[in-house]
């Protein structure tokens, strides 16, 4: 048992010695100068590990995520540091050539110019000092740098098909200080350049873990006339539909069906029919307002707005239908009394109805068939269209 523990104790002791020997940095090392200053561009390999995604704010069009951002580059000036650390510390002979420098070296070495252009806010969660930063050194002078970040990035959504829409939010990385001729930011060539956690889940969205893709774009800074690469990771996700079905679609459908019940109530029950129509109309307005509050004012028309507006129209038409039934059920005006012996030369009025109208019973009977039929046809067409764009 002691033979197994001894190498790890030696490794721990060596790491503590490395962290304490910041003075081993080369005397001529200037961290403000990039590697190969005045020569070829330094290649910076980037990779991203997405550990969590969400929440996504549809109103602000932003998405939160937690990532491990890893970069590596070769700094030939640090080969001396690697050799000196190996000489002054006692690493186990069978251990790898990798040396963990620790947070003490973080402020003493050159780091590439990297930033997130679409980030609204960025935070580095720290539980203990420097626990979110990893800095390592290899024999050839390669630095491996990893940092844990919590990002809130802009996510430009197209919400015309909301809530059956499928979105993609990019997490982009770029550089500003150095152009491509001095610093070449690129994706790592290995398979692990982009990794996504298997446990990505949000309460409102389903992340498509197999649909992440990486891309390299080139943007030009007008003032400096230099080209700066932009590396992007796109995360694809769709909304959980059950919440919208049970909170928007089903209540609106039931309200329309409840409004159609008024066709079966006698037209003489004016308070019952009027109160039912007004209640369903106000409930539909509440649903429409609740959906509209989730998005900024002036945004485009959404698919759910069409459904709620159509249902509001059906509900309002039941009120108009009752007004027409009440009008048709009015009694005819009393005919004008004519004297038994009118004066000679007086013309008698022609006997005809003052106005022609449909029977109120026939109007309710037609409405009981026409309105549900049109409403069912609308739901069938709407449902088929939503399924076609979602699948």
Tab-separated table of C-alpha atoms in Angstrom:
chain	number	residue	atom	x	y	z
A	1	UNK	CA	0.000	0.000	0.000
A	2	UNK	CA	2.829	2.393	0.836
A	3	UNK	CA	4.458	1.741	-2.550
A	4	UNK	CA	1.279	2.986	-4.288
A	5	UNK	CA	0.972	6.126	-2.212
A	6	UNK	CA	4.613	7.180	-2.412
A	7	UNK	CA	4.625	8.328	-6.103
A	8	UNK	CA	1.585	10.489	-5.520
A	9	UNK	CA	3.101	12.030	-2.420
A	10	UNK	CA	6.255	12.785	-4.408
A	11	UNK	CA	4.133	14.317	-7.149
A	12	UNK	CA	2.256	16.463	-4.654
A	13	UNK	CA	5.511	17.635	-3.118
A	14	UNK	CA	6.898	18.444	-6.549
A	15	UNK	CA	3.802	20.456	-7.436
A	16	UNK	CA	4.130	22.455	-4.245
A	17	UNK	CA	7.728	23.186	-5.103
A	18	UNK	CA	6.707	24.359	-8.611
A	19	UNK	CA	4.109	26.739	-7.205
A	20	UNK	CA	6.677	28.183	-4.826
A	21	UNK	CA	9.378	28.653	-7.489
A	22	UNK	CA	7.944	31.533	-9.497
A	23	UNK	CA	11.467	32.997	-9.463
A	24	UNK	CA	12.469	30.331	-11.999
A	25	UNK	CA	10.889	32.390	-14.780
A	26	UNK	CA	13.593	33.343	-17.350
A	27	UNK	CA	15.105	36.741	-16.617
A	28	UNK	CA	14.645	37.947	-20.199
A	29	UNK	CA	10.981	36.843	-20.375
A	30	UNK	CA	8.575	39.702	-21.125
A	31	UNK	CA	4.947	38.634	-20.868
A	32	UNK	CA	3.740	41.592	-22.984
A	33	UNK	CA	5.628	40.198	-26.010
A	34	UNK	CA	4.107	37.330	-27.883
A	35	UNK	CA	6.125	34.206	-28.737
A	36	UNK	CA	8.154	34.493	-31.966
A	37	UNK	CA	7.929	38.269	-31.785
A	38	UNK	CA	8.730	39.652	-35.229
A	39	UNK	CA	8.582	36.157	-36.755
A	40	UNK	CA	5.852	33.759	-37.777
A	41	UNK	CA	2.418	33.914	-36.188
A	42	UNK	CA	1.851	32.002	-32.981
A	43	UNK	CA	-0.750	29.276	-33.430
A	44	UNK	CA	-3.417	29.131	-30.740
A	45	UNK	CA	-5.523	25.965	-30.622
A	46	UNK	CA	-8.922	26.414	-28.985
A	47	UNK	CA	-11.465	23.925	-27.679
A	48	UNK	CA	-14.706	24.248	-25.721
A	49	UNK	CA	-16.446	21.899	-23.323
A	50	UNK	CA	-20.081	22.912	-22.699
A	51	UNK	CA	-21.154	21.691	-19.276
A	52	UNK	CA	-24.546	23.423	-19.034
A	53	UNK	CA	-26.823	25.441	-21.277
A	54	UNK	CA	-29.677	27.732	-20.278
A	55	UNK	CA	-31.790	29.422	-19.282
A	56	UNK	CA	-32.708	31.031	-22.590
A	57	UNK	CA	-34.479	34.390	-22.365
A	58	UNK	CA	-36.765	34.802	-25.385
A	59	UNK	CA	-37.592	38.406	-24.493
A	60	UNK	CA	-33.975	39.614	-24.326
A	61	UNK	CA	-32.813	36.984	-26.841
A	62	UNK	CA	-29.922	35.865	-24.670
A	63	UNK	CA	-28.705	32.443	-23.594
A	64	UNK	CA	-26.670	31.486	-20.542
A	65	UNK	CA	-24.080	28.722	-20.609
A	66	UNK	CA	-21.233	27.341	-18.548
A	67	UNK	CA	-18.142	26.238	-20.432
A	68	UNK	CA	-14.552	25.168	-20.007
A	69	UNK	CA	-12.559	27.169	-22.530
A	70	UNK	CA	-9.197	25.607	-23.335
A	71	UNK	CA	-6.335	27.013	-25.392
A	72	UNK	CA	-2.826	25.816	-26.094
A	73	UNK	CA	0.166	27.433	-27.799
A	74	UNK	CA	3.931	27.018	-27.982
A	75	UNK	CA	6.153	29.545	-26.260
A	76	UNK	CA	9.803	28.567	-26.967
A	77	UNK	CA	10.998	30.882	-24.228
A	78	UNK	CA	9.490	28.603	-21.584
A	79	UNK	CA	11.559	25.554	-22.502
A	80	UNK	CA	14.183	26.861	-20.094
A	81	UNK	CA	11.550	27.113	-17.378
A	82	UNK	CA	10.548	23.496	-17.958
A	83	UNK	CA	14.162	22.336	-17.676
A	84	UNK	CA	14.802	24.365	-14.507
A	85	UNK	CA	11.619	23.103	-12.846
A	86	UNK	CA	12.580	19.532	-13.642
A	87	UNK	CA	15.996	20.047	-12.099
A	88	UNK	CA	14.822	21.730	-8.896
A	89	UNK	CA	11.788	19.563	-8.238
A	90	UNK	CA	11.553	15.817	-7.845
A	91	UNK	CA	8.871	14.481	-10.180
A	92	UNK	CA	8.335	10.710	-10.166
A	93	UNK	CA	10.410	9.113	-12.922
A	94	UNK	CA	7.432	7.260	-14.412
A	95	UNK	CA	5.192	10.346	-14.455
A	96	UNK	CA	4.309	12.171	-17.679
A	97	UNK	CA	6.273	15.133	-18.991
A	98	UNK	CA	3.404	17.467	-18.164
A	99	UNK	CA	4.020	20.039	-15.413
A	100	UNK	CA	1.188	21.820	-13.676
A	101	UNK	CA	2.318	25.388	-13.065
A	102	UNK	CA	-0.510	26.516	-10.832
A	103	UNK	CA	-2.173	29.877	-10.419
A	104	UNK	CA	1.053	31.585	-9.306
A	105	UNK	CA	2.349	31.558	-12.876
A	106	UNK	CA	-0.937	32.817	-14.322
A	107	UNK	CA	0.076	36.491	-14.175
A	108	UNK	CA	3.670	35.860	-15.281
A	109	UNK	CA	3.239	34.215	-18.690
A	110	UNK	CA	1.996	35.546	-22.013
A	111	UNK	CA	-1.572	34.573	-22.845
A	112	UNK	CA	-3.290	34.903	-26.228
A	113	UNK	CA	-5.622	37.779	-27.006
A	114	UNK	CA	-9.035	36.094	-26.915
A	115	UNK	CA	-12.516	37.444	-26.195
A	116	UNK	CA	-16.165	36.527	-26.741
A	117	UNK	CA	-17.705	39.096	-29.137
A	118	UNK	CA	-21.349	38.112	-28.488
A	119	UNK	CA	-21.048	37.985	-24.701
A	120	UNK	CA	-23.399	40.242	-22.748
A	121	UNK	CA	-21.770	39.252	-19.476
A	122	UNK	CA	-19.014	36.875	-18.439
A	123	UNK	CA	-18.097	35.593	-15.018
A	124	UNK	CA	-15.475	33.231	-13.671
A	125	UNK	CA	-16.942	31.330	-10.711
A	126	UNK	CA	-14.385	30.993	-7.950
A	127	UNK	CA	-14.890	28.823	-4.891
A	128	UNK	CA	-11.296	29.069	-3.785
A	129	UNK	CA	-8.470	31.196	-5.123
A	130	UNK	CA	-7.450	30.214	-8.665
A	131	UNK	CA	-9.521	27.041	-8.603
A	132	UNK	CA	-11.139	27.875	-11.958
A	133	UNK	CA	-7.831	28.242	-13.861
A	134	UNK	CA	-5.625	25.434	-15.128
A	135	UNK	CA	-2.130	26.167	-16.457
A	136	UNK	CA	0.280	23.477	-17.606
A	137	UNK	CA	3.643	23.263	-19.403
A	138	UNK	CA	5.145	20.640	-21.718
A	139	UNK	CA	8.766	20.017	-22.618
A	140	UNK	CA	8.556	21.723	-26.030
A	141	UNK	CA	7.290	24.926	-24.388
A	142	UNK	CA	3.621	24.281	-25.094
A	143	UNK	CA	1.287	25.979	-22.632
A	144	UNK	CA	-2.110	24.415	-21.900
A	145	UNK	CA	-4.542	26.922	-20.429
A	146	UNK	CA	-8.068	26.119	-19.314
A	147	UNK	CA	-10.588	28.348	-17.574
A	148	UNK	CA	-14.137	27.821	-16.360
A	149	UNK	CA	-16.528	30.555	-17.520
A	150	UNK	CA	-20.194	31.415	-17.136
A	151	UNK	CA	-21.382	33.277	-20.222
A	152	UNK	CA	-24.508	35.137	-21.189
A	153	UNK	CA	-24.438	35.588	-24.946
A	154	UNK	CA	-26.727	37.161	-27.506
A	155	UNK	CA	-28.898	34.647	-29.327
A	156	UNK	CA	-30.602	35.976	-32.454
A	157	UNK	CA	-33.832	34.027	-32.681
A	158	UNK	CA	-36.417	33.756	-35.418
A	159	UNK	CA	-39.712	33.440	-33.564
A	160	UNK	CA	-42.218	33.358	-36.418
A	161	UNK	CA	-42.908	29.676	-35.685
A	162	UNK	CA	-43.025	30.066	-31.887
A	163	UNK	CA	-43.481	27.759	-29.985
A	164	UNK	CA	-42.715	25.176	-32.698
A	165	UNK	CA	-39.475	26.925	-33.619
A	166	UNK	CA	-36.004	25.425	-33.575
A	167	UNK	CA	-33.190	27.771	-32.648
A	168	UNK	CA	-29.420	27.790	-32.625
A	169	UNK	CA	-27.314	29.964	-30.357
A	170	UNK	CA	-23.651	30.541	-31.225
A	171	UNK	CA	-20.818	30.794	-28.728
A	172	UNK	CA	-18.155	32.715	-30.640
A	173	UNK	CA	-14.501	33.387	-29.854
A	174	UNK	CA	-12.367	35.958	-31.600
A	175	UNK	CA	-9.232	38.083	-31.176
A	176	UNK	CA	-8.739	41.830	-31.315
A	177	UNK	CA	-5.211	42.831	-30.368
A	178	UNK	CA	-3.315	40.654	-32.830
A	179	UNK	CA	-4.302	40.134	-36.494
A	180	UNK	CA	-3.994	36.771	-38.215
A	181	UNK	CA	-0.456	37.604	-39.333
A	182	UNK	CA	0.668	37.564	-35.669
A	183	UNK	CA	-1.775	35.267	-33.889
A	184	UNK	CA	-3.643	32.449	-35.628
A	185	UNK	CA	-6.672	31.422	-33.580
A	186	UNK	CA	-8.019	28.053	-34.763
A	187	UNK	CA	-9.920	25.034	-33.566
A	188	UNK	CA	-7.909	22.176	-32.128
A	189	UNK	CA	-7.486	19.409	-34.657
A	190	UNK	CA	-8.390	16.547	-32.346
A	191	UNK	CA	-11.817	15.030	-31.830
A	192	UNK	CA	-12.306	16.830	-28.524
A	193	UNK	CA	-12.248	20.348	-29.959
A	194	UNK	CA	-15.937	20.647	-29.086
A	195	UNK	CA	-17.467	18.583	-26.320
A	196	UNK	CA	-20.982	18.708	-24.947
A	197	UNK	CA	-22.056	17.294	-21.617
A	198	UNK	CA	-24.515	14.406	-21.728
A	199	UNK	CA	-26.664	16.036	-19.033
A	200	UNK	CA	-27.633	19.242	-20.834
A	201	UNK	CA	-31.231	19.986	-19.863
A	202	UNK	CA	-33.331	23.081	-19.350
A	203	UNK	CA	-36.876	23.393	-18.080
A	204	UNK	CA	-38.194	24.961	-21.300
A	205	UNK	CA	-35.841	23.669	-24.001
A	206	UNK	CA	-34.460	20.382	-25.296
A	207	UNK	CA	-30.844	20.625	-26.469
A	208	UNK	CA	-29.950	18.575	-29.525
A	209	UNK	CA	-26.598	17.223	-28.384
A	210	UNK	CA	-25.786	15.655	-31.729
A	211	UNK	CA	-26.324	18.854	-33.724
A	212	UNK	CA	-23.551	21.093	-32.405
A	213	UNK	CA	-21.270	22.331	-35.136
A	214	UNK	CA	-18.167	24.458	-35.334
A	215	UNK	CA	-17.296	27.056	-37.932
A	216	UNK	CA	-14.591	29.575	-38.758
A	217	UNK	CA	-15.587	33.003	-40.007
A	218	UNK	CA	-13.433	35.935	-41.045
A	219	UNK	CA	-14.387	39.444	-40.003
A	220	UNK	CA	-12.604	42.609	-41.063
A	221	UNK	CA	-11.984	45.525	-38.723
A	222	UNK	CA	-12.583	48.644	-40.827
A	223	UNK	CA	-10.305	50.920	-38.822
A	224	UNK	CA	-7.287	48.627	-38.794
A	225	UNK	CA	-7.774	46.873	-42.142
A	226	UNK	CA	-6.806	43.537	-40.636
A	227	UNK	CA	-8.554	40.199	-40.679
A	228	UNK	CA	-9.554	38.609	-37.397
A	229	UNK	CA	-10.830	35.013	-37.223
A	230	UNK	CA	-14.053	34.196	-35.419
A	231	UNK	CA	-14.592	30.673	-34.101
A	232	UNK	CA	-18.207	29.748	-33.402
A	233	UNK	CA	-19.948	26.825	-31.763
A	234	UNK	CA	-23.659	26.568	-32.563
A	235	UNK	CA	-25.930	24.864	-30.053
A	236	UNK	CA	-29.252	23.707	-31.506
A	237	UNK	CA	-32.322	23.401	-29.297
A	238	UNK	CA	-36.111	23.263	-29.469
A	239	UNK	CA	-38.857	24.039	-26.977
A	240	UNK	CA	-40.723	21.585	-24.788
A	241	UNK	CA	-44.229	21.649	-26.273
A	242	UNK	CA	-46.159	20.101	-23.390
A	243	UNK	CA	-45.979	23.306	-21.381
A	244	UNK	CA	-47.487	25.341	-24.233
A	245	UNK	CA	-50.143	22.731	-24.963
A	246	UNK	CA	-51.417	22.701	-21.392
A	247	UNK	CA	-51.007	26.425	-20.637
A	248	UNK	CA	-52.003	28.069	-23.949
A	249	UNK	CA	-53.514	25.816	-26.577
A	250	UNK	CA	-55.756	23.618	-24.435
A	251	UNK	CA	-57.253	26.493	-22.352
A	252	UNK	CA	-57.938	28.503	-25.494
A	253	UNK	CA	-59.545	25.476	-27.168
A	254	UNK	CA	-61.758	24.844	-24.120
A	255	UNK	CA	-62.814	28.495	-23.985
A	256	UNK	CA	-63.997	28.384	-27.608
A	257	UNK	CA	-65.876	25.137	-26.952
A	258	UNK	CA	-67.433	26.737	-23.882
A	259	UNK	CA	-68.497	29.735	-25.957
A	260	UNK	CA	-70.227	27.390	-28.406
A	261	UNK	CA	-72.361	26.073	-25.520
A	262	UNK	CA	-74.310	29.336	-25.659
A	263	UNK	CA	-75.922	28.129	-28.893
A	264	UNK	CA	-77.753	25.502	-26.829
A	265	UNK	CA	-79.066	28.000	-24.270
A	266	UNK	CA	-82.482	29.474	-24.861
A	267	UNK	CA	-82.351	32.958	-26.352
A	268	UNK	CA	-84.647	34.218	-23.599
A	269	UNK	CA	-81.899	33.538	-21.005
A	270	UNK	CA	-80.172	36.777	-21.828
A	271	UNK	CA	-78.040	37.047	-18.632
A	272	UNK	CA	-76.718	33.497	-19.054
A	273	UNK	CA	-75.681	33.904	-22.693
A	274	UNK	CA	-74.241	37.382	-22.288
A	275	UNK	CA	-72.234	36.519	-19.163
A	276	UNK	CA	-70.890	33.357	-20.818
A	277	UNK	CA	-69.811	35.247	-23.942
A	278	UNK	CA	-68.172	38.089	-22.033
A	279	UNK	CA	-66.349	35.711	-19.671
A	280	UNK	CA	-64.857	33.678	-22.506
A	281	UNK	CA	-63.851	36.839	-24.390
A	282	UNK	CA	-62.035	38.252	-21.358
A	283	UNK	CA	-60.306	34.923	-20.741
A	284	UNK	CA	-59.063	34.851	-24.350
A	285	UNK	CA	-57.723	38.393	-23.979
A	286	UNK	CA	-55.847	37.310	-20.832
A	287	UNK	CA	-54.210	34.437	-22.710
A	288	UNK	CA	-53.170	36.691	-25.608
A	289	UNK	CA	-51.721	39.286	-23.216
A	290	UNK	CA	-49.783	36.655	-21.279
A	291	UNK	CA	-48.105	35.357	-24.436
A	292	UNK	CA	-47.340	38.871	-25.695
A	293	UNK	CA	-45.562	39.788	-22.445
A	294	UNK	CA	-42.897	37.145	-23.087
A	295	UNK	CA	-41.508	39.052	-26.058
A	296	UNK	CA	-40.400	42.619	-26.707
A	297	UNK	CA	-42.964	45.037	-28.084
A	298	UNK	CA	-43.053	45.365	-31.841
A	299	UNK	CA	-41.804	41.836	-32.481
A	300	UNK	CA	-43.057	39.841	-35.430
A	301	UNK	CA	-46.310	37.879	-35.605
A	302	UNK	CA	-45.895	34.387	-34.149
A	303	UNK	CA	-47.617	31.113	-34.884
A	304	UNK	CA	-49.258	30.991	-31.474
A	305	UNK	CA	-50.621	34.507	-32.016
A	306	UNK	CA	-52.489	33.294	-35.079
A	307	UNK	CA	-54.126	30.505	-33.081
A	308	UNK	CA	-55.100	32.697	-30.141
A	309	UNK	CA	-56.376	35.479	-32.423
A	310	UNK	CA	-58.474	33.001	-34.406
A	311	UNK	CA	-59.934	31.564	-31.208
A	312	UNK	CA	-60.691	35.075	-29.986
A	313	UNK	CA	-62.539	35.701	-33.261
A	314	UNK	CA	-64.609	32.535	-32.804
A	315	UNK	CA	-65.448	33.569	-29.240
A	316	UNK	CA	-66.408	37.085	-30.291
A	317	UNK	CA	-68.602	35.738	-33.091
A	318	UNK	CA	-70.723	33.885	-30.536
A	319	UNK	CA	-71.562	37.271	-29.017
A	320	UNK	CA	-72.470	38.662	-32.430
A	321	UNK	CA	-74.578	35.600	-33.165
A	322	UNK	CA	-76.561	36.117	-29.966
A	323	UNK	CA	-77.131	39.763	-30.897
A	324	UNK	CA	-78.515	38.632	-34.253
A	325	UNK	CA	-80.718	36.002	-32.579
A	326	UNK	CA	-82.086	38.580	-30.146
A	327	UNK	CA	-82.855	40.920	-33.034
A	328	UNK	CA	-84.645	38.224	-35.004
A	329	UNK	CA	-86.684	37.188	-31.958
A	330	UNK	CA	-88.230	40.631	-31.533
A	331	UNK	CA	-92.039	40.666	-31.950
A	332	UNK	CA	-93.389	42.318	-35.100
A	333	UNK	CA	-94.810	45.841	-34.658
A	334	UNK	CA	-98.614	45.997	-34.290
A	335	UNK	CA	-100.417	46.686	-37.576
A	336	UNK	CA	-101.995	50.128	-37.878
A	337	UNK	CA	-105.728	50.165	-37.106
A	338	UNK	CA	-107.797	51.038	-40.161
A	339	UNK	CA	-111.265	52.584	-39.815
A	340	UNK	CA	-114.196	50.349	-40.783
A	341	UNK	CA	-115.515	52.867	-43.279
A	342	UNK	CA	-112.630	54.931	-44.575
A	343	UNK	CA	-113.410	58.113	-46.380
A	344	UNK	CA	-114.066	57.861	-50.068
A	345	UNK	CA	-110.848	58.055	-52.108
A	346	UNK	CA	-108.520	56.877	-49.275
A	347	UNK	CA	-105.944	54.191	-50.326
A	348	UNK	CA	-105.649	51.206	-48.009
A	349	UNK	CA	-102.059	50.133	-46.994
A	350	UNK	CA	-100.789	46.985	-48.604
A	351	UNK	CA	-100.702	43.994	-46.243
A	352	UNK	CA	-97.056	42.913	-46.078
A	353	UNK	CA	-94.464	42.286	-43.364
A	354	UNK	CA	-92.564	45.269	-42.100
A	355	UNK	CA	-89.159	43.369	-42.312
A	356	UNK	CA	-88.209	39.861	-43.369
A	357	UNK	CA	-85.981	37.907	-40.992
A	358	UNK	CA	-84.753	34.395	-40.253
A	359	UNK	CA	-86.252	32.568	-37.323
A	360	UNK	CA	-84.053	32.714	-34.218
A	361	UNK	CA	-84.479	28.970	-33.740
A	362	UNK	CA	-83.115	28.317	-37.228
A	363	UNK	CA	-80.163	30.665	-36.593
A	364	UNK	CA	-79.136	28.830	-33.428
A	365	UNK	CA	-79.556	25.477	-35.161
A	366	UNK	CA	-77.291	26.589	-38.036
A	367	UNK	CA	-74.706	27.973	-35.618
A	368	UNK	CA	-74.566	24.706	-33.662
A	369	UNK	CA	-73.318	22.999	-36.823
A	370	UNK	CA	-71.453	25.747	-38.691
A	371	UNK	CA	-69.223	27.119	-35.934
A	372	UNK	CA	-67.895	23.760	-34.598
A	373	UNK	CA	-67.330	22.569	-38.167
A	374	UNK	CA	-65.271	25.614	-39.143
A	375	UNK	CA	-63.412	25.534	-35.805
A	376	UNK	CA	-62.538	21.867	-36.224
A	377	UNK	CA	-61.328	22.460	-39.788
A	378	UNK	CA	-59.146	25.347	-38.600
A	379	UNK	CA	-57.586	23.204	-35.850
A	380	UNK	CA	-56.875	20.387	-38.312
A	381	UNK	CA	-55.102	22.683	-40.786
A	382	UNK	CA	-53.209	24.482	-38.020
A	383	UNK	CA	-52.134	21.232	-36.383
A	384	UNK	CA	-50.887	19.682	-39.622
A	385	UNK	CA	-48.862	22.790	-40.414
A	386	UNK	CA	-47.277	22.858	-36.955
A	387	UNK	CA	-46.343	19.183	-37.183
A	388	UNK	CA	-44.776	19.707	-40.620
A	389	UNK	CA	-42.452	22.485	-39.407
A	390	UNK	CA	-41.567	20.846	-36.088
A	391	UNK	CA	-40.626	17.400	-37.352
